[in-house]
Tab-separated table of C-alpha atoms in Angstrom:
chain	number	residue	atom	x	y	z
A	1	MET	CA	-17.457	12.736	14.175
A	2	ILE	CA	-17.314	15.340	11.436
A	3	ARG	CA	-13.862	14.156	10.404
A	4	LEU	CA	-15.172	10.590	10.171
A	5	ALA	CA	-18.033	11.748	7.992
A	6	LEU	CA	-15.591	13.590	5.734
A	7	SER	CA	-13.418	10.480	5.440
A	8	SER	CA	-16.504	8.526	4.500
A	9	ILE	CA	-17.354	11.068	1.827
A	10	LEU	CA	-13.867	10.927	0.391
A	11	MET	CA	-13.880	7.134	0.368
A	12	THR	CA	-17.257	7.087	-1.332
A	13	ALA	CA	-15.995	9.497	-3.953
A	14	ALA	CA	-12.846	7.504	-4.546
A	15	CYS	CA	-14.696	4.214	-4.876
A	16	GLY	CA	-17.782	5.456	-6.668
A	17	ALA	CA	-16.648	5.156	-10.261
A	18	GLY	CA	-18.287	2.607	-12.512
A	19	ASP	CA	-16.527	-0.002	-14.582
A	20	GLY	CA	-16.828	1.868	-17.856
A	21	LEU	CA	-18.420	-0.942	-19.844
A	22	GLY	CA	-20.570	0.480	-22.592
A	23	GLY	CA	-19.600	4.060	-21.956
A	24	ARG	CA	-17.440	6.399	-19.988
A	25	PRO	CA	-18.411	6.744	-16.323
A	26	GLY	CA	-18.717	10.210	-14.899
A	27	GLU	CA	-16.563	11.406	-12.029
A	28	PHE	CA	-18.973	9.919	-9.511
A	29	GLY	CA	-20.138	6.880	-11.433
A	30	GLN	CA	-23.733	8.148	-11.346
A	31	VAL	CA	-23.895	8.677	-15.091
A	32	GLU	CA	-22.403	6.747	-17.946
A	33	ALA	CA	-21.924	8.742	-21.121
A	34	ALA	CA	-21.500	7.303	-24.594
A	35	PRO	CA	-21.069	9.119	-27.888
A	36	GLU	CA	-23.651	8.667	-30.595
A	37	CYS	CA	-21.613	8.753	-33.764
A	38	GLY	CA	-23.105	8.907	-37.206
A	39	ALA	CA	-20.594	6.564	-38.714
A	40	LEU	CA	-18.946	3.614	-37.105
A	41	SER	CA	-15.974	5.814	-36.408
A	42	GLN	CA	-13.022	3.988	-34.965
A	43	ALA	CA	-13.151	6.265	-31.976
A	44	CYS	CA	-16.724	5.149	-31.405
A	45	ILE	CA	-15.960	1.463	-31.408
A	46	GLY	CA	-17.043	0.234	-27.996
A	47	GLN	CA	-19.173	3.349	-27.671
A	48	GLY	CA	-16.867	4.978	-25.194
A	49	LEU	CA	-15.666	8.534	-24.882
A	50	ASP	CA	-12.184	7.198	-25.414
A	51	ALA	CA	-10.805	9.821	-27.762
A	52	PRO	CA	-10.578	13.566	-28.152
A	53	ILE	CA	-13.347	15.278	-30.102
A	54	ALA	CA	-12.471	16.727	-33.484
A	55	LYS	CA	-12.462	20.512	-33.557
A	56	GLY	CA	-15.372	21.706	-35.683
A	57	SER	CA	-17.515	18.659	-35.036
A	58	THR	CA	-20.527	17.988	-32.873
A	59	LEU	CA	-21.229	15.055	-30.660
A	60	ASP	CA	-24.495	13.719	-29.327
A	61	ILE	CA	-24.079	12.124	-25.954
A	62	ALA	CA	-26.290	9.300	-24.746
A	63	VAL	CA	-26.647	9.288	-20.979
A	64	GLU	CA	-27.323	6.210	-18.905
A	65	TYR	CA	-28.122	6.769	-15.257
A	66	LYS	CA	-26.583	4.558	-12.595
A	67	VAL	CA	-28.541	6.045	-9.703
A	68	ALA	CA	-30.618	3.419	-7.911
A	69	GLY	CA	-34.185	4.243	-6.943
A	70	SER	CA	-34.904	6.859	-9.557
A	71	SER	CA	-35.343	7.187	-13.244
A	72	GLY	CA	-33.107	9.599	-15.040
A	73	PRO	CA	-34.333	13.154	-14.436
A	74	PRO	CA	-34.682	15.783	-17.150
A	75	THR	CA	-31.057	16.532	-17.855
A	76	LEU	CA	-29.163	19.293	-19.576
A	77	LEU	CA	-25.530	19.419	-20.544
A	78	ALA	CA	-23.445	22.354	-19.383
A	79	SER	CA	-19.934	23.270	-20.470
A	80	ALA	CA	-17.276	24.532	-18.086
A	81	ASN	CA	-15.298	26.225	-20.837
A	82	GLN	CA	-17.511	27.902	-23.412
A	83	ALA	CA	-14.447	28.852	-25.446
A	84	VAL	CA	-13.849	25.157	-26.148
A	85	ILE	CA	-17.204	23.378	-25.869
A	86	THR	CA	-20.688	24.753	-26.359
A	87	THR	CA	-23.977	22.952	-25.851
A	88	PRO	CA	-26.264	23.736	-28.777
A	89	GLY	CA	-28.763	21.079	-27.719
A	90	PRO	CA	-29.862	19.334	-24.541
A	91	THR	CA	-27.787	16.266	-25.413
A	92	GLN	CA	-25.358	17.723	-27.919
A	93	ILE	CA	-21.974	19.356	-27.554
A	94	SER	CA	-20.073	21.311	-30.154
A	95	ALA	CA	-16.269	21.369	-30.225
A	96	ILE	CA	-15.329	24.879	-31.295
A	97	ALA	CA	-11.676	25.181	-30.241
A	98	GLU	CA	-8.787	23.048	-29.102
A	99	GLY	CA	-8.554	22.542	-25.377
A	100	MET	CA	-10.303	20.824	-22.518
A	101	SER	CA	-13.618	21.350	-20.809
A	102	ALA	CA	-15.763	19.622	-18.274
A	103	VAL	CA	-19.207	18.643	-19.464
A	104	MET	CA	-21.669	18.560	-16.607
A	105	PHE	CA	-24.932	16.643	-16.471
A	106	VAL	CA	-27.263	19.083	-14.783
A	107	GLY	CA	-30.545	18.106	-13.135
A	108	PRO	CA	-33.806	20.016	-12.796
A	109	ALA	CA	-32.711	22.062	-9.784
A	110	GLY	CA	-29.439	23.081	-11.373
A	111	GLU	CA	-27.526	20.445	-9.469
A	112	VAL	CA	-24.604	18.655	-11.088
A	113	ILE	CA	-25.440	14.957	-11.167
A	114	ASP	CA	-22.120	13.988	-12.667
A	115	LEU	CA	-19.416	15.359	-14.890
A	116	ILE	CA	-16.836	14.290	-17.379
A	117	HIS	CA	-13.866	16.118	-18.873
A	118	VAL	CA	-13.437	16.038	-22.649
A	119	PHE	CA	-10.624	17.142	-24.922
A	120	VAL	CA	-10.890	18.858	-28.286
A	121	GLN	CA	-8.159	18.444	-30.870
A	122	LYS	CA	-7.680	19.716	-34.382
A	123	SER	CA	-7.748	17.007	-37.035
A	124	SER	CA	-4.544	16.541	-38.960
A	125	GLU	CA	-5.737	13.909	-41.386
A	126	LEU	CA	-8.824	12.309	-42.865
A	127	ARG	CA	-8.801	8.596	-43.468
A	128	ILE	CA	-11.127	6.511	-45.593
A	129	ASN	CA	-11.904	3.319	-43.741
A	130	ARG	CA	-13.710	0.369	-45.206
A	131	TYR	CA	-16.338	-1.607	-43.309
A	132	ASP	CA	-18.112	-4.840	-44.110
A	133	GLU	CA	-21.897	-5.058	-44.220
A	134	ALA	CA	-21.947	-6.143	-40.580
A	135	GLY	CA	-20.231	-2.908	-39.634
A	136	ASP	CA	-16.872	-4.431	-38.801
A	137	LEU	CA	-13.805	-2.429	-39.713
A	138	LEU	CA	-11.855	-4.024	-42.531
A	139	GLY	CA	-9.143	-1.427	-42.702
A	140	ARG	CA	-7.944	1.769	-44.284
A	141	VAL	CA	-8.315	1.970	-48.050
A	142	GLN	CA	-5.163	2.473	-50.095
A	143	SER	CA	-4.672	5.735	-51.915
A	144	SER	CA	-5.204	3.928	-55.205
A	145	SER	CA	-7.241	0.805	-55.754
A	146	GLN	CA	-8.672	-1.380	-58.450
A	147	LEU	CA	-12.298	-2.415	-58.395
A	148	ILE	CA	-14.387	-4.561	-60.698
A	149	VAL	CA	-17.587	-3.326	-62.267
A	150	GLY	CA	-20.385	-4.021	-59.824
A	151	ASP	CA	-18.226	-3.746	-56.713
A	152	GLU	CA	-19.844	-1.812	-53.911
A	153	ILE	CA	-17.735	-0.714	-50.973
A	154	LEU	CA	-18.963	0.688	-47.690
A	155	VAL	CA	-16.693	3.404	-46.280
A	156	ALA	CA	-16.602	6.050	-43.597
A	157	VAL	CA	-14.373	9.097	-43.572
A	158	GLU	CA	-12.865	9.658	-40.170
A	159	PRO	CA	-10.678	12.378	-38.663
A	160	PHE	CA	-7.375	11.589	-37.007
A	161	ALA	CA	-4.758	13.616	-35.157
A	162	GLY	CA	-1.276	12.244	-34.741
A	163	GLY	CA	-2.520	8.771	-35.608
A	164	GLN	CA	-5.280	8.877	-32.985
A	165	PRO	CA	-8.892	8.671	-34.149
A	166	LEU	CA	-11.123	11.550	-33.120
A	167	LEU	CA	-14.792	11.596	-32.212
A	168	GLY	CA	-17.465	13.742	-33.760
A	169	ASN	CA	-20.028	14.261	-36.445
A	170	PHE	CA	-19.318	16.837	-39.129
A	171	ASP	CA	-20.379	18.084	-42.524
A	172	LEU	CA	-18.681	16.226	-45.338
A	173	THR	CA	-18.711	16.803	-49.055
A	174	TYR	CA	-17.729	14.271	-51.664
A	175	ALA	CA	-17.071	14.203	-55.384
A	176	SER	CA	-16.154	11.788	-58.106
A	177	THR	CA	-14.337	13.043	-61.187
A	178	ALA	CA	-16.117	10.431	-63.277
A	179	ALA	CA	-19.531	9.646	-61.857
A	180	PRO	CA	-20.381	7.175	-64.634
A	181	VAL	CA	-17.320	5.175	-63.534
A	182	VAL	CA	-17.538	5.516	-59.751
A	183	THR	CA	-20.603	6.816	-57.958
A	184	ILE	CA	-20.773	7.764	-54.288
A	185	VAL	CA	-24.088	7.179	-52.556
A	186	PRO	CA	-24.678	8.227	-48.948
A	187	ASP	CA	-25.879	5.295	-46.891
A	188	PRO	CA	-29.082	5.747	-44.880
A	189	VAL	CA	-26.868	5.477	-41.813
A	190	GLY	CA	-25.328	8.915	-41.365
A	191	GLY	CA	-21.611	9.032	-41.995
A	192	TRP	CA	-21.481	5.953	-44.211
A	193	TYR	CA	-20.966	6.097	-47.962
A	194	ARG	CA	-21.268	3.452	-50.636
A	195	VAL	CA	-18.679	3.667	-53.378
A	196	ILE	CA	-20.064	1.874	-56.415
A	197	ALA	CA	-18.023	0.821	-59.435
A	198	ARG	CA	-20.390	1.259	-62.359
A	199	SER	CA	-18.273	1.032	-65.501
A	200	ALA	CA	-14.684	0.513	-66.554
A	201	GLY	CA	-12.397	3.516	-66.369
A	202	MET	CA	-10.544	5.795	-63.972
A	203	ALA	CA	-12.040	8.062	-61.328
A	204	ASN	CA	-10.737	10.147	-58.498
A	205	VAL	CA	-12.949	10.192	-55.445
A	206	SER	CA	-12.469	12.926	-52.889
A	207	PHE	CA	-13.941	13.742	-49.500
A	208	THR	CA	-13.677	17.101	-47.767
A	209	ALA	CA	-14.415	17.838	-44.116
A	210	LEU	CA	-13.078	19.854	-41.195
A	211	GLY	CA	-10.837	21.857	-43.537
A	212	LEU	CA	-9.101	18.718	-44.796
A	213	ASP	CA	-9.520	16.502	-47.795
A	214	VAL	CA	-8.607	13.006	-48.797
A	215	SER	CA	-8.671	11.485	-52.238
A	216	TRP	CA	-8.842	7.988	-53.604
A	217	GLN	CA	-7.770	7.031	-57.100
A	218	ILE	CA	-9.885	4.164	-58.390
A	219	GLU	CA	-9.437	2.139	-61.551
A	220	VAL	CA	-12.501	0.120	-62.431
A	221	LEU	CA	-11.817	-3.016	-64.423
A	222	PRO	CA	-14.425	-4.575	-66.722
B	1	MET	CA	6.534	22.182	45.197
B	2	ASN	CA	2.816	21.414	45.014
B	3	HIS	CA	2.000	25.094	44.755
B	4	THR	CA	4.458	25.490	41.891
B	5	VAL	CA	2.878	22.654	39.925
B	6	THR	CA	-0.573	24.053	40.515
B	7	LEU	CA	0.475	27.504	39.356
B	8	ILE	CA	2.062	26.098	36.206
B	9	ALA	CA	-1.077	24.087	35.469
B	10	LEU	CA	-3.318	27.126	35.980
B	11	ALA	CA	-1.068	29.244	33.793
B	12	SER	CA	-1.210	26.599	31.075
B	13	LEU	CA	-4.981	26.456	31.237
B	14	ALA	CA	-5.224	30.201	31.076
B	15	SER	CA	-3.186	30.284	27.876
B	16	CYS	CA	-5.439	27.694	26.177
B	17	ASP	CA	-7.974	29.696	24.241
B	18	PRO	CA	-10.952	27.708	23.095
B	19	PRO	CA	-10.401	26.590	19.493
B	20	GLU	CA	-11.927	28.945	16.999
B	21	ASP	CA	-14.635	27.634	14.751
B	22	TYR	CA	-13.638	27.340	11.162
B	23	VAL	CA	-14.861	26.239	7.759
B	24	GLU	CA	-12.856	24.861	4.864
B	25	LEU	CA	-13.146	23.014	1.578
B	26	ALA	CA	-11.849	19.593	0.581
B	27	ASN	CA	-11.497	17.918	-2.819
B	28	LEU	CA	-14.002	15.301	-3.849
B	29	SER	CA	-12.573	14.854	-7.330
B	30	SER	CA	-9.318	15.298	-9.140
B	31	ALA	CA	-7.980	17.084	-12.179
B	32	PRO	CA	-8.074	15.471	-15.619
B	33	PHE	CA	-4.912	14.827	-17.599
B	34	ALA	CA	-2.421	17.685	-17.793
B	35	SER	CA	-4.589	19.967	-15.683
B	36	LYS	CA	-4.564	21.465	-12.222
B	37	ALA	CA	-7.178	21.246	-9.490
B	38	SER	CA	-5.975	21.820	-5.949
B	39	ILE	CA	-7.382	23.226	-2.744
B	40	GLU	CA	-5.020	24.426	-0.049
B	41	SER	CA	-6.477	25.052	3.398
B	42	ASP	CA	-3.506	25.815	5.629
B	43	SER	CA	-4.422	27.675	8.792
B	44	ALA	CA	-0.813	27.752	10.021
B	45	ARG	CA	0.267	29.794	7.015
B	46	ASP	CA	-3.122	31.418	6.566
B	47	ALA	CA	-3.041	30.114	3.016
B	48	TYR	CA	-6.412	29.409	1.504
B	49	VAL	CA	-5.833	28.980	-2.192
B	50	ILE	CA	-7.599	27.143	-4.992
B	51	GLU	CA	-5.827	26.623	-8.296
B	52	MET	CA	-7.602	25.191	-11.302
B	53	SER	CA	-6.922	24.923	-15.001
B	54	VAL	CA	-9.532	26.588	-17.140
B	55	GLY	CA	-12.219	24.090	-18.111
B	56	VAL	CA	-11.889	21.969	-14.983
B	57	ALA	CA	-14.923	21.197	-12.851
B	58	LEU	CA	-13.841	20.290	-9.337
B	59	ALA	CA	-16.181	18.649	-6.854
B	60	THR	CA	-15.686	19.830	-3.314
B	61	ALA	CA	-17.122	19.292	0.154
B	62	CYS	CA	-17.555	22.072	2.677
B	63	TRP	CA	-16.495	21.115	6.204
B	64	ASP	CA	-17.002	23.149	9.338
B	65	THR	CA	-16.882	22.896	13.117
B	66	CYS	CA	-20.344	24.325	13.657
B	67	TYR	CA	-22.684	22.527	16.021
B	68	PRO	CA	-25.372	21.882	15.120
B	69	ASP	CA	-24.074	21.654	11.577
B	70	LYS	CA	-25.583	24.127	9.181
B	71	LEU	CA	-25.478	24.448	5.461
B	72	CYS	CA	-22.508	26.048	3.776
B	73	LYS	CA	-22.892	28.790	1.244
B	74	LEU	CA	-20.305	29.375	-1.473
B	75	THR	CA	-20.153	32.682	-3.290
B	76	SER	CA	-17.878	33.451	-6.219
B	77	LEU	CA	-17.092	37.139	-6.440
B	78	ASP	CA	-16.526	36.808	-10.192
B	79	THR	CA	-18.960	34.354	-11.695
B	80	ASP	CA	-17.449	34.781	-15.153
B	81	THR	CA	-14.184	33.327	-13.868
B	82	LEU	CA	-15.456	30.819	-11.332
B	83	GLY	CA	-18.875	29.205	-11.323
B	84	VAL	CA	-20.362	27.374	-8.362
B	85	ARG	CA	-23.017	24.704	-8.688
B	86	PRO	CA	-24.591	22.337	-6.174
B	87	LEU	CA	-23.575	18.691	-6.468
B	88	TYR	CA	-25.944	15.753	-6.165
B	89	ARG	CA	-24.447	12.581	-4.807
B	90	LEU	CA	-26.458	9.522	-3.910
B	91	GLY	CA	-26.216	8.553	-0.255
B	92	THR	CA	-25.294	11.973	1.087
B	93	SER	CA	-27.274	14.961	2.249
B	94	ASN	CA	-25.720	16.872	-0.666
B	95	ALA	CA	-26.176	20.143	1.174
B	96	ASP	CA	-22.473	20.802	1.559
B	97	ASP	CA	-21.229	19.423	-1.750
B	98	PHE	CA	-20.480	21.733	-4.642
B	99	VAL	CA	-18.835	21.842	-8.032
B	100	LEU	CA	-16.369	24.633	-8.728
B	101	VAL	CA	-16.228	25.452	-12.421
B	102	ALA	CA	-13.129	27.162	-13.822
B	103	GLN	CA	-14.723	29.081	-16.673
B	104	LYS	CA	-12.168	31.711	-17.606
B	105	VAL	CA	-8.523	32.448	-16.853
B	106	GLY	CA	-8.219	34.937	-14.011
B	107	THR	CA	-8.147	35.411	-10.269
B	108	THR	CA	-11.091	35.853	-7.959
B	109	THR	CA	-12.297	35.165	-4.448
B	110	LEU	CA	-14.531	32.359	-3.285
B	111	ARG	CA	-16.341	33.197	-0.080
B	112	VAL	CA	-17.282	30.204	2.064
B	113	ASP	CA	-19.836	30.888	4.770
B	114	SER	CA	-21.222	28.529	7.360
B	115	ALA	CA	-23.233	29.129	10.513
B	116	CYS	CA	-20.192	29.696	12.703
B	117	ALA	CA	-17.329	30.696	10.437
B	118	SER	CA	-16.357	32.228	7.123
B	119	GLN	CA	-13.315	31.818	4.958
B	120	ASP	CA	-12.194	33.514	1.772
B	121	TYR	CA	-10.218	31.483	-0.763
B	122	VAL	CA	-8.056	33.048	-3.434
B	123	VAL	CA	-8.972	31.276	-6.654
B	124	ARG	CA	-6.534	31.213	-9.541
B	125	VAL	CA	-7.841	29.910	-12.831
B	126	VAL	CA	-4.848	29.255	-15.045
B	127	ALA	CA	-4.404	28.282	-18.668
B	128	ARG	CA	-3.646	24.634	-19.373
């Protein structure tokens, strides 16, 4: 009788995972977790936790409950490995070192409602990606480009490691060597930047984040 | 002849001790990529060992032979190395489900107590 019950438990556990649409299901399919990224990072396309998190970044996690018969309870995130992931906010994790850690969704009585394992990786490269106004990825910008006065380009700067896009929100600084030629304006959507060609000339645009930088040589034609 | 068979049968019965009650843990989840999460409950070798990579959270069910069944209690002797949390799962009583959390590299003991039996597990939390 007890063995049968145990088999039933194991079967339930094995078959309990969700289909992953819209987010990443937890170990038991009771929670679906999706990253809330500031920019339309490539790793956020599809809103799944489908990539490692960039070391030095933070990530807000949106939780969708799949438990029938109850609303989502007050929930806190808890990290299994505080040397890798910390939880500075109720729905936010911070990736402080390379490695792996479980993130647990903890209910009001301290019970684990579900859990998911996440990986943290150090970024090896920043890429400037261009998006159209609808938010669709157009591609990676070339290291040098020509624009025409009046052009306005929407970009996001995204971390990669070994060619794989990484998740996470992070502080980013930007500069243009010739602001009258090319101006960078942060978009109201966090993580997006508008690069505006204002007058003919040459400018070097640079972005710095996560200990890395990337530059973009722009010639603006009249 | 009949007496011989009877004696052998009685001797066999006499050697059959009633089975001892016991309690053990079983996996409810698995390790993520490139990580370890295993529970060994081998009474024949008296090997009760849990091995987990640091950062892994492993769901487990406590199983015992107690009748009537009572709640299990799990106690980590080093809560810095191994954390224990209750697990909520829809459709179960949840009382005997737990999450073991490998928080720091090291070795400790996990004490599993039920109404009729106890078992200590050696827990090794290893680096990935």
